[in-house]
Each structure stands twice: as C-alpha cells, then as structure tokens.
Coordinates of C-alpha atoms in Angstrom, one line a residue:
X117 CA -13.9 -44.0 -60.8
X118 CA -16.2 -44.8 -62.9
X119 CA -15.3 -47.7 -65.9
X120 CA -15.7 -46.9 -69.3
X121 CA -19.2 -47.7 -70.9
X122 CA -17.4 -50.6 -73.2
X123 CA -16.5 -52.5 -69.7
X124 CA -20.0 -51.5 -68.1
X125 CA -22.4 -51.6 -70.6
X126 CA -25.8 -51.3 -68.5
X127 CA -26.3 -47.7 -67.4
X128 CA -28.7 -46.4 -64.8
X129 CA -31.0 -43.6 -67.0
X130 CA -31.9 -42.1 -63.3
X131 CA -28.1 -41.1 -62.0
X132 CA -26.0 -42.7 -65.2
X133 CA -24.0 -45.1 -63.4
X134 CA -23.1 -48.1 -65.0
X135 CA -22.5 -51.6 -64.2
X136 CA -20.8 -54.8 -66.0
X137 CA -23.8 -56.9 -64.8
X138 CA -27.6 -56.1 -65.8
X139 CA -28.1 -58.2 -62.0
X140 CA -26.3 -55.2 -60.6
X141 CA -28.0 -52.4 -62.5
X142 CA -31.3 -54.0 -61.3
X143 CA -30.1 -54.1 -57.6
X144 CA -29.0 -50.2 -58.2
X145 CA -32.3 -49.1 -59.1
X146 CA -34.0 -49.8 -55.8
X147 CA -32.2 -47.1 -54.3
X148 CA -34.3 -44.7 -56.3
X149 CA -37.6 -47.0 -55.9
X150 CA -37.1 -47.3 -52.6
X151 CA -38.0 -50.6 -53.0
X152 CA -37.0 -53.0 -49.8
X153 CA -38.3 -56.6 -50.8
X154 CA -35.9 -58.3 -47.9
X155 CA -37.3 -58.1 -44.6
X156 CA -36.1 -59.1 -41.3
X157 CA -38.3 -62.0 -39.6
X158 CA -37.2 -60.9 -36.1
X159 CA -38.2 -57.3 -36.3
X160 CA -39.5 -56.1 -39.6
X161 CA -36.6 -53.9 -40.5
X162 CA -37.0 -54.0 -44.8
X163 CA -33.6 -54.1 -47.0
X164 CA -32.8 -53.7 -50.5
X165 CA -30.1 -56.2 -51.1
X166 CA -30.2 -59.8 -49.4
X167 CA -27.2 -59.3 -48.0
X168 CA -28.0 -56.2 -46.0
X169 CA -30.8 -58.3 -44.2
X170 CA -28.4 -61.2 -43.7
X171 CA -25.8 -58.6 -42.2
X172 CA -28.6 -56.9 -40.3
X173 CA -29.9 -60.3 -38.4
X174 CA -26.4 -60.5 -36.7
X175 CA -27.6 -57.8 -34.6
X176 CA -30.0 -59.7 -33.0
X177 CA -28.1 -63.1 -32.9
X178 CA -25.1 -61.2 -30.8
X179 CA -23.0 -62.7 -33.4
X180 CA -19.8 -60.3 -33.1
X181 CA -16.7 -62.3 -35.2
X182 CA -14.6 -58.9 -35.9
X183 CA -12.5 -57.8 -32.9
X184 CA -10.5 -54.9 -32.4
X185 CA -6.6 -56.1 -31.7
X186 CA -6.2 -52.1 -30.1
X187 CA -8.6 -52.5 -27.6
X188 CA -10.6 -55.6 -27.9
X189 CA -14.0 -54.5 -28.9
X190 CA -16.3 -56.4 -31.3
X191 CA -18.6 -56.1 -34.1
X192 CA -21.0 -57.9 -35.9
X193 CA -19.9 -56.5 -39.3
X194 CA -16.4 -56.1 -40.6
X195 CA -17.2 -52.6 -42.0
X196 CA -18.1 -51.2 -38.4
X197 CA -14.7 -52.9 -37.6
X198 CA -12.8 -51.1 -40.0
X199 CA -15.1 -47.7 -39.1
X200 CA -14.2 -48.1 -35.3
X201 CA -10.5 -48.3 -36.0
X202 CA -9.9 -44.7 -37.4
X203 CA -10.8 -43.9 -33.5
X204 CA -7.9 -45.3 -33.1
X205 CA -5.8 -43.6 -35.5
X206 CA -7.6 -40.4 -35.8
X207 CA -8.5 -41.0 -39.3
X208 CA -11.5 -38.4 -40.4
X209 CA -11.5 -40.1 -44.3
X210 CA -15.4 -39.4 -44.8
X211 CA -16.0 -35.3 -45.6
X212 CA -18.6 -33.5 -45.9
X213 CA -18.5 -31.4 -49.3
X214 CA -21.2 -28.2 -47.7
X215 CA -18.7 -27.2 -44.5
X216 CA -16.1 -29.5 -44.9
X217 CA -16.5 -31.4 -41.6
X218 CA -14.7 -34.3 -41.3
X219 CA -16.0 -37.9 -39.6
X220 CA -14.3 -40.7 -38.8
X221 CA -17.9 -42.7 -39.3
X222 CA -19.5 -42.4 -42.4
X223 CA -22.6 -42.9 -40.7
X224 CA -21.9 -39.6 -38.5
X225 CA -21.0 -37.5 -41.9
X226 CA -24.4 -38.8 -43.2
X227 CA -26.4 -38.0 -40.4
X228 CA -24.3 -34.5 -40.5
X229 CA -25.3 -33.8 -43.7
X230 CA -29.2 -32.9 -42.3
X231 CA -28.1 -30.3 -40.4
X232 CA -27.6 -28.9 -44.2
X233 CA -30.4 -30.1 -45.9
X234 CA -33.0 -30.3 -42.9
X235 CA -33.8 -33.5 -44.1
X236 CA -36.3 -36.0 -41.7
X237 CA -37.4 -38.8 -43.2
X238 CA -38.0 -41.1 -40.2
X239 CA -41.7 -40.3 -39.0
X240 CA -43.7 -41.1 -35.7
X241 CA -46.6 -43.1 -36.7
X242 CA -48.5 -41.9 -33.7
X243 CA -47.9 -38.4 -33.8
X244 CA -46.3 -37.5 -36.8
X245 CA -43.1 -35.7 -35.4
X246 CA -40.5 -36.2 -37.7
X247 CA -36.7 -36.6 -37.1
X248 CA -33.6 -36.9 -38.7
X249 CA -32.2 -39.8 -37.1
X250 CA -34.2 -43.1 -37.0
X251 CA -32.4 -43.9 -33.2
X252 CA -34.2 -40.1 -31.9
X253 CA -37.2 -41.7 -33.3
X254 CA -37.0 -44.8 -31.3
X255 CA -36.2 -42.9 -28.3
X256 CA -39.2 -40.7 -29.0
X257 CA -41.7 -43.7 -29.1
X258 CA -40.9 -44.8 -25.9
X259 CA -42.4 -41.1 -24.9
X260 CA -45.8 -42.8 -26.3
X261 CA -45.4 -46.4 -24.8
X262 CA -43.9 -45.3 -21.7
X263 CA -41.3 -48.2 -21.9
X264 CA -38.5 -47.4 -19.5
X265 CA -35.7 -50.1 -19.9
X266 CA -32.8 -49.0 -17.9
X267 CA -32.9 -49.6 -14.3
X268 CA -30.6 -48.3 -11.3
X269 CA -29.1 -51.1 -9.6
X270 CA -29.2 -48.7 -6.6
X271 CA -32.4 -47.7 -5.9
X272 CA -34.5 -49.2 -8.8
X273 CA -35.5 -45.8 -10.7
X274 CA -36.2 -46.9 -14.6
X275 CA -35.2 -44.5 -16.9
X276 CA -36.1 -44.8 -20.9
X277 CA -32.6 -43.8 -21.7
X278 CA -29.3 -45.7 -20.9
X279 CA -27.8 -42.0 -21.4
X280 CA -30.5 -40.6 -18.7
X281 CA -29.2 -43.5 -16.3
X282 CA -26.0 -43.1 -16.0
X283 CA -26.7 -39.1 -15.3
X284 CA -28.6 -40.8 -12.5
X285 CA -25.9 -42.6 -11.2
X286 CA -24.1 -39.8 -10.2
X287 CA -26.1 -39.0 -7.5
X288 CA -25.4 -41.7 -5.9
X289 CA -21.6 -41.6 -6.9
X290 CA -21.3 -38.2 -6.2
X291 CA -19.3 -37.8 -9.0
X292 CA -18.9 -34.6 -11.2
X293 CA -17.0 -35.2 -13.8
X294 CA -17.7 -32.1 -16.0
X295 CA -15.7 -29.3 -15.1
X296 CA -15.6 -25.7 -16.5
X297 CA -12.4 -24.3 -17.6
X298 CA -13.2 -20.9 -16.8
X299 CA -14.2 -21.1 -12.8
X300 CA -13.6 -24.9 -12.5
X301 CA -17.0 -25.4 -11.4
X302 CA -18.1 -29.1 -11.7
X303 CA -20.9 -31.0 -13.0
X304 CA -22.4 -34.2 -12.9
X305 CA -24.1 -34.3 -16.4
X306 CA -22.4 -32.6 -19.2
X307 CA -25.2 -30.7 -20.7
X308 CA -25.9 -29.2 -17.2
X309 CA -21.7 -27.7 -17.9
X310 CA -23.1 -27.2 -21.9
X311 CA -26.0 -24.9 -20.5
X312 CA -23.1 -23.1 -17.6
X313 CA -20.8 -21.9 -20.0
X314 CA -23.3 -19.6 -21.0
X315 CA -23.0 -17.8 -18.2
X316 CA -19.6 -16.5 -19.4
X317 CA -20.4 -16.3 -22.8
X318 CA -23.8 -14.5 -22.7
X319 CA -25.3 -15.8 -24.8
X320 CA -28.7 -15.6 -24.9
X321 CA -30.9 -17.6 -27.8
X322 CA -34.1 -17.9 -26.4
X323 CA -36.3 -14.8 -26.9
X324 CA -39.7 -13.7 -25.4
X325 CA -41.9 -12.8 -28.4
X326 CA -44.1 -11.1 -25.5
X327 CA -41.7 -8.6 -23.5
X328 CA -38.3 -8.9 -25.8
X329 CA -36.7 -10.8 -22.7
X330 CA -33.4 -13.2 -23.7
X331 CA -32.5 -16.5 -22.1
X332 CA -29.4 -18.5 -21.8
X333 CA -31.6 -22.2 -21.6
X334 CA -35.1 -22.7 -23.2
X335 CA -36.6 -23.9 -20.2
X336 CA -35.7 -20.6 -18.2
X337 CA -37.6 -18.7 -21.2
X338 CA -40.8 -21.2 -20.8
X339 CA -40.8 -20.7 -17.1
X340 CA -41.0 -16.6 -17.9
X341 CA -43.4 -17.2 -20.3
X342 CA -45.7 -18.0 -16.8
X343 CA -44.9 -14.0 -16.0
X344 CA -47.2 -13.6 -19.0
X345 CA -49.6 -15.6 -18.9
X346 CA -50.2 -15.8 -14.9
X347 CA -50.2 -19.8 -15.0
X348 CA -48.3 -20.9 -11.6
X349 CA -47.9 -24.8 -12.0
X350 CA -45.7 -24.9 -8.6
X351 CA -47.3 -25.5 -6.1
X352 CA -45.9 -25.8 -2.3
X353 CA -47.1 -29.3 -0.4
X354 CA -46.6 -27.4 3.1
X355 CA -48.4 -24.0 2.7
X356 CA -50.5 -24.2 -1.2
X357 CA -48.8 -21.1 -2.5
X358 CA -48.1 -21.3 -6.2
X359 CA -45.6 -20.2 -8.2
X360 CA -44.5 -19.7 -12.1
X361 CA -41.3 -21.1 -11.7
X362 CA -40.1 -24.4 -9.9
X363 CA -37.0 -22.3 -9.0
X364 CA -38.8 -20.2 -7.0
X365 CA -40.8 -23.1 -5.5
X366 CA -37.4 -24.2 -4.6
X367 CA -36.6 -21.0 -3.1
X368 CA -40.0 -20.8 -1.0
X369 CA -39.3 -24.2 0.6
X370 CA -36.5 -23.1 2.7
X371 CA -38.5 -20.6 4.5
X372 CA -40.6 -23.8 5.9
X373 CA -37.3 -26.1 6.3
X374 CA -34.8 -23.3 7.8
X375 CA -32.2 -25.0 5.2
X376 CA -29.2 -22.9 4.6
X377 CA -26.9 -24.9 2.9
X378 CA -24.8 -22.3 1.2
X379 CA -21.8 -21.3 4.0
X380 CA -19.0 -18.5 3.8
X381 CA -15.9 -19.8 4.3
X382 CA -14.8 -16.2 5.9
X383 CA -17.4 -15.9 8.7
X384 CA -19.2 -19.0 8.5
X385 CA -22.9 -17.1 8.0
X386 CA -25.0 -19.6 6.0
X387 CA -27.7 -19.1 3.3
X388 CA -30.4 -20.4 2.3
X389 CA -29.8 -19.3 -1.7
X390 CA -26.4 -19.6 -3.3
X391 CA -27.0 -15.5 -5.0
X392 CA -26.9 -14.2 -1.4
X393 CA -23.8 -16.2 -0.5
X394 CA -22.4 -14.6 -3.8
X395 CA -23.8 -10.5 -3.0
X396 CA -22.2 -11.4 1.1
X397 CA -19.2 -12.4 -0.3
X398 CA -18.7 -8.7 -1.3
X399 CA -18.8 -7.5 2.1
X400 CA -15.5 -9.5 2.7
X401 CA -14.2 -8.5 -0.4
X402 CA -15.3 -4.9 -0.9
X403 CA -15.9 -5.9 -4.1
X404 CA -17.9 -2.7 -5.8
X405 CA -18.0 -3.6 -9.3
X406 CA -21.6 -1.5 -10.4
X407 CA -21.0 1.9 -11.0
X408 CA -23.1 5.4 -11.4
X409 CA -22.6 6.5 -14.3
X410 CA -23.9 10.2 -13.0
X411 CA -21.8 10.4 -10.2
X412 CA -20.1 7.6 -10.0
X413 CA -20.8 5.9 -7.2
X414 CA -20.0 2.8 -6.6
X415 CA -22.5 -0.2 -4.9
X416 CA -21.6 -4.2 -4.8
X417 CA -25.3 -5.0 -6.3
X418 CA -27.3 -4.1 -9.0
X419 CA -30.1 -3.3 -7.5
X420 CA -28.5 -1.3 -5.6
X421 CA -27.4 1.0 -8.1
X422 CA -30.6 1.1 -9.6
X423 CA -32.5 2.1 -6.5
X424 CA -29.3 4.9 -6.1
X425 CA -30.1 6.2 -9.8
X426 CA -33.6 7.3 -8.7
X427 CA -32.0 9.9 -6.6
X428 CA -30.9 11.2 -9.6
X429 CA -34.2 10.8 -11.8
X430 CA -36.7 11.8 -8.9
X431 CA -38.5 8.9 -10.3
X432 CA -40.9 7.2 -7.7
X433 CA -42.2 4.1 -9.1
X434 CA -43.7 2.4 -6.2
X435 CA -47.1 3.6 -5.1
X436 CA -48.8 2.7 -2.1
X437 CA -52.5 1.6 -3.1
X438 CA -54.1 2.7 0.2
X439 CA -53.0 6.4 0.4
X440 CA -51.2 6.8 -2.9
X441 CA -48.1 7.8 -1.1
X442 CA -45.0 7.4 -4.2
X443 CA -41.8 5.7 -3.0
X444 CA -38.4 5.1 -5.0
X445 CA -37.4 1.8 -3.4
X446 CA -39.9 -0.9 -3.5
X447 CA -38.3 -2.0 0.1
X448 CA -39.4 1.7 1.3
X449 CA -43.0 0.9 -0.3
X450 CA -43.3 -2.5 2.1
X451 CA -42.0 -0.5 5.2
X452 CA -44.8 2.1 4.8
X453 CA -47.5 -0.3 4.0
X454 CA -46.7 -1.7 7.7
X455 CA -48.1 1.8 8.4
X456 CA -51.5 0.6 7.4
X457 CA -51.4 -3.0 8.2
X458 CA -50.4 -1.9 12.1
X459 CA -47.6 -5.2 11.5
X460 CA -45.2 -4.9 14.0
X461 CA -42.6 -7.8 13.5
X462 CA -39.3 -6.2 14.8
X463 CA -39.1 -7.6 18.7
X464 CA -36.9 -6.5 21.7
X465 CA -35.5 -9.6 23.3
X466 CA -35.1 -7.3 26.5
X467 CA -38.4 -5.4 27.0
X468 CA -40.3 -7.4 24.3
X469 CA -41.6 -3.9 22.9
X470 CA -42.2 -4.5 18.7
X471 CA -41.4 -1.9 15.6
X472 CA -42.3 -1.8 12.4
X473 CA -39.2 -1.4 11.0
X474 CA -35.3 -2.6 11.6
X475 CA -33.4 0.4 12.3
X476 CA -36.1 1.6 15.3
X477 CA -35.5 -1.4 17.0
X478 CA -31.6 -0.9 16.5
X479 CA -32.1 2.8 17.4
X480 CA -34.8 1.8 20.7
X481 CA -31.9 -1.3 21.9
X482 CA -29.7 1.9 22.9
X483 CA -32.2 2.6 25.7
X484 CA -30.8 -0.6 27.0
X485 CA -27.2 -0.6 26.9
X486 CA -24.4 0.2 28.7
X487 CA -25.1 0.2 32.7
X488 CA -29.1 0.7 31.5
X489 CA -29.1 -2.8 30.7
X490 CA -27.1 -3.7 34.2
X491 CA -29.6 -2.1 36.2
X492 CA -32.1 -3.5 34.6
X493 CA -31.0 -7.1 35.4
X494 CA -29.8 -6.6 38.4
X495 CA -33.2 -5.2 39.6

C-alpha cells in the first residue's frame, strides 16, 4: 500500500507514486525514460539501478551463494531463490489480472501478459523481426550467425539449441518418452506428441487461402501449397524424380530400397508405408467402418466408397487422353491406357506369357493347374 503523502512527500507526476526520499523518486523515473546509465563491462547488457548491474554480473562470474535445501539447486540471486521454491510448494502467488492465470515466476506471468497485449519489444538488429521474449531473440540471432553451441557427445552433430540436442539424443537412446493417452503411441520429442493429438482431436488451423484445404501442422499446409504452385523441391538422389512433398520423397525411396519395415503381427505381410499396414489390418479385422449412404454398403477404405458412389452418380471422371474413353475409377483409367501403351507387366512364372492386367493372369494360371500343370512338368 501506498503511504500517505505526509510520510512520502515526493510524488511521481507520471504514475503518482510517492517516495520518502527525492533519491528514490529520481531512481523511479527512469522506468518511464527508459533510461539505463549502468552498463555491464562483460556484455553490454544496460540497467537502471546500480544494483541491477551488480546483481546481473553474477551471472557471468558463476557466482551462485543461494541453495535450495529441497533439492540442492543454486542461484545467483536470492530472489530467483525464493521464485524457484514455490516449485516446490506449488505456490502460483503472481496473477495475471486479463485471464487470471496463475505463475509461480513472476517472470513467466510477465512474459504471459504479451499473449494479451501482443507486446514485442525486443528487435533483431539485422532483420527486424520482433519478439516478445528477449531469450527467442537470442535464439533467433544465432539463425543469422549460424553459431551452433551444443554438441552430441555421440556423434558430434552441433545444434544451436540445447533443447534441439537433447531431441537429438534420443535417437541414439531410443528413448520415447512422450506418450499419447489416447492410443499410447510414443514419442521421442514432445511437440512431435503436441502435433499427434491432433489426430484425435481434428483440429485443423492451418487453411489454404488457394483451395479451402485445412491442416492439422503448418508445415503439412506449406508442403500442399507446392500442389499450387507446381514447385517440387524433393528431389530423389537415385532416379531425379521430384516431388512437392518430402513425404512423398520418403515414400518413393522404398520402391528403389525394397524397405518394408511396417509388419502385421497376424500374417507377417510387410509394408513399405505404415497407411497400408493400417487399410490390411482390416482384412483381419473385417473392420468396415465407411458406409453408403445410398444403399448402404459398407467398404474398409475411403476410397473405396467413393469409387462405389459413382455407381450411383454415373459420374465418370477419369478420361483417357488418347481415345477419350470416360472411366469411374482412376485405377480402371491406368488399366486401359496399357491398351495404348501395349505395357504388358503381368508375367506367368510357368509359360512366361504377359497380360496387361492382374485378374487375366489369375484367370490364364487356370490353364495350368491341376494335372495340366503335372503334365507339363513331367513332359
């Protein structure tokens, strides 16, 4: 509370605080000059009082006299000591008066507070970006001076955050520590489990001003903006095909490395992407969950359905560009073109003879069974 103007009789015309001492009113109105006259000889950070600058050079002396008797940790200042010990007790004394958050750091409830007001006062001298935190601004400079400080004892990668290191770590560890409470899937880096949940919640906040499309993560929406625009960054090292999303890229390279890492734990038929595990999964399951609204038919995928629900429309999207020939599945449109392109890839491992399509060799590898097939061996 403030003391009554007899007891403090220099006010501050600015705010109307008032002080006992004219020293102290003097010291006050820096904080509405702005004016820092005490600097730091080590690194040039200014301070208003004296005694900030003389609390401030403890942080680079490593000075740390206050310990914490619950746990043993140290500071250099005895009001981060008493801040760090409401973790301790759960004390949340610092509020904030907008939302009513509560902070156990005052520091946290002032850094809250520009969420509110949108407030960024610490600027990038080479850019201009501004942020609201001066520690995202010193991260942010080392984008311009490429400083990387934090090295993996492991294999030597440097990484400009300590944060992005020990995400790093974990690939050597193995560890996942993350885990979803939904599905129980696990994650190594918690905004990877941040960006998952999504996938229950739908959400979707990142919108395509183009198309109308909705994203879950940013960077999924950046990759579709590629769709638009026709830029394919991705390029494959083995073949030079290019691609709008690395995802894809990702995808591609398995039909040059044969990888199928994704196994059913029913059959033991591998993979090469974790979706088509998922969609087989269904055929041990019976699982059906996508349903014809018309007649209600039931199909374990999507697209499934969809290509169903043209039997109902007559609709015939996919056109053939050689003889204009109009087909309802696009998978019915790449059969026929094999028409025109004479592309045979469908072998008999018995007679060697080739079809265009799937289902004539199956119906053509009945000329060979049975005592057909003996006789033919035996011969």
């Amino acid at each position: 509370m403030r003391a009554n103007m007899g007891d403090k009789p220099h006010s501050c015309e600015v705010c109307g605080y008032s002080f006992a001492w004219k020293s102290y009113l003097l010291r006050h109105m820096k904080t509405h000059t702005g004016d820092k006259p005490n600097s730091s000889e080590v690194c040039g950070s200014s301070f208003a009082r004296k005694s900030h600058v003389l609390r401030h050079i403890k942080t680079h002396t490593g000075d740390e006299p206050h310990s914490c008797e619950v746990c043993g940790s140290s500071f250099a200042l005895k009001s981060n000591l008493l801040s760090h010990m409401n973790t301790h007790t759960g004390d949340k004394p610092h509020s904030c008066e907008v939302c009513g958050s509560s902070f156990a750091h005052k520091s946290n409830l002032l850094r809250h507070i520009t969420t509110h007001t949108g407030d960024k006062p610490h600027s990038c001298e080479v850019c201009g970006t501004s942020f609201a935190r001066q520690s995202t601004l010193l991260r942010h400079m080392q984008t311009h001076t490429g400083e990387k400080p934090h090295s993996c004892e492991v294999c030597g990668s440097s990484f400009a955050r300590q944060s992005t290191l020990l995400n790093h770590m974990t690939m050597h560890t193995g560890e996942k520590p993350h885990s979803c409470e939904i599905c129980g899937s696990s994650f190594a880096i918690k905004a990877c489990l941040v960006n998952h949940m999504k996938t229950h919640t739908g959400e979707k906040p990142h919108s395509c001003e183009v198309c109308g499309s909705s994203f879950a993560l940013k960077s999924n929406l950046l990759s579709h903006m590629n769709t638009h625009t026709g830029d394919k960054p991705h390029s494959c090292e083995v073949c030079g095909s290019s691609f709008a999303q690395k995802s894809t890229l990702l995808r591609h390279m398995t039909t040059h490395t044969g990888d199928k890492p994704h196994s059913c734990e029913i059959c033991g038929s591998s993979f090469a992407r974790q979706s088509t595990l998922l969609r087989h999964m269904k055929t041990h399951t019976g699982e059906k969950p996508h349903s014809c609204e018309v007649c209600g038919s039931s199909f374990a995928r999507q697209s499934t359905l969809l290509n169903h629900m043209t039997t109902h429309t007559g609709e015939k999207p996919h056109s053939c560009e050689i003889c204009g020939s109009s087909f309802a599945i696009k998978s019915s449109l790449f059969k026929h073109m094999k028409t025109h392109t004479g592309d045979k890839p469908h072998s008999c491992e018995v007679c060697g003879s080739c079809f265009e399509q799937k289902s004539h060799l199956l119906s053509h590898m009945t000329t060979h069974t049975g005592d057909k097939v003996h006789s033919k061996h035996t011969r």
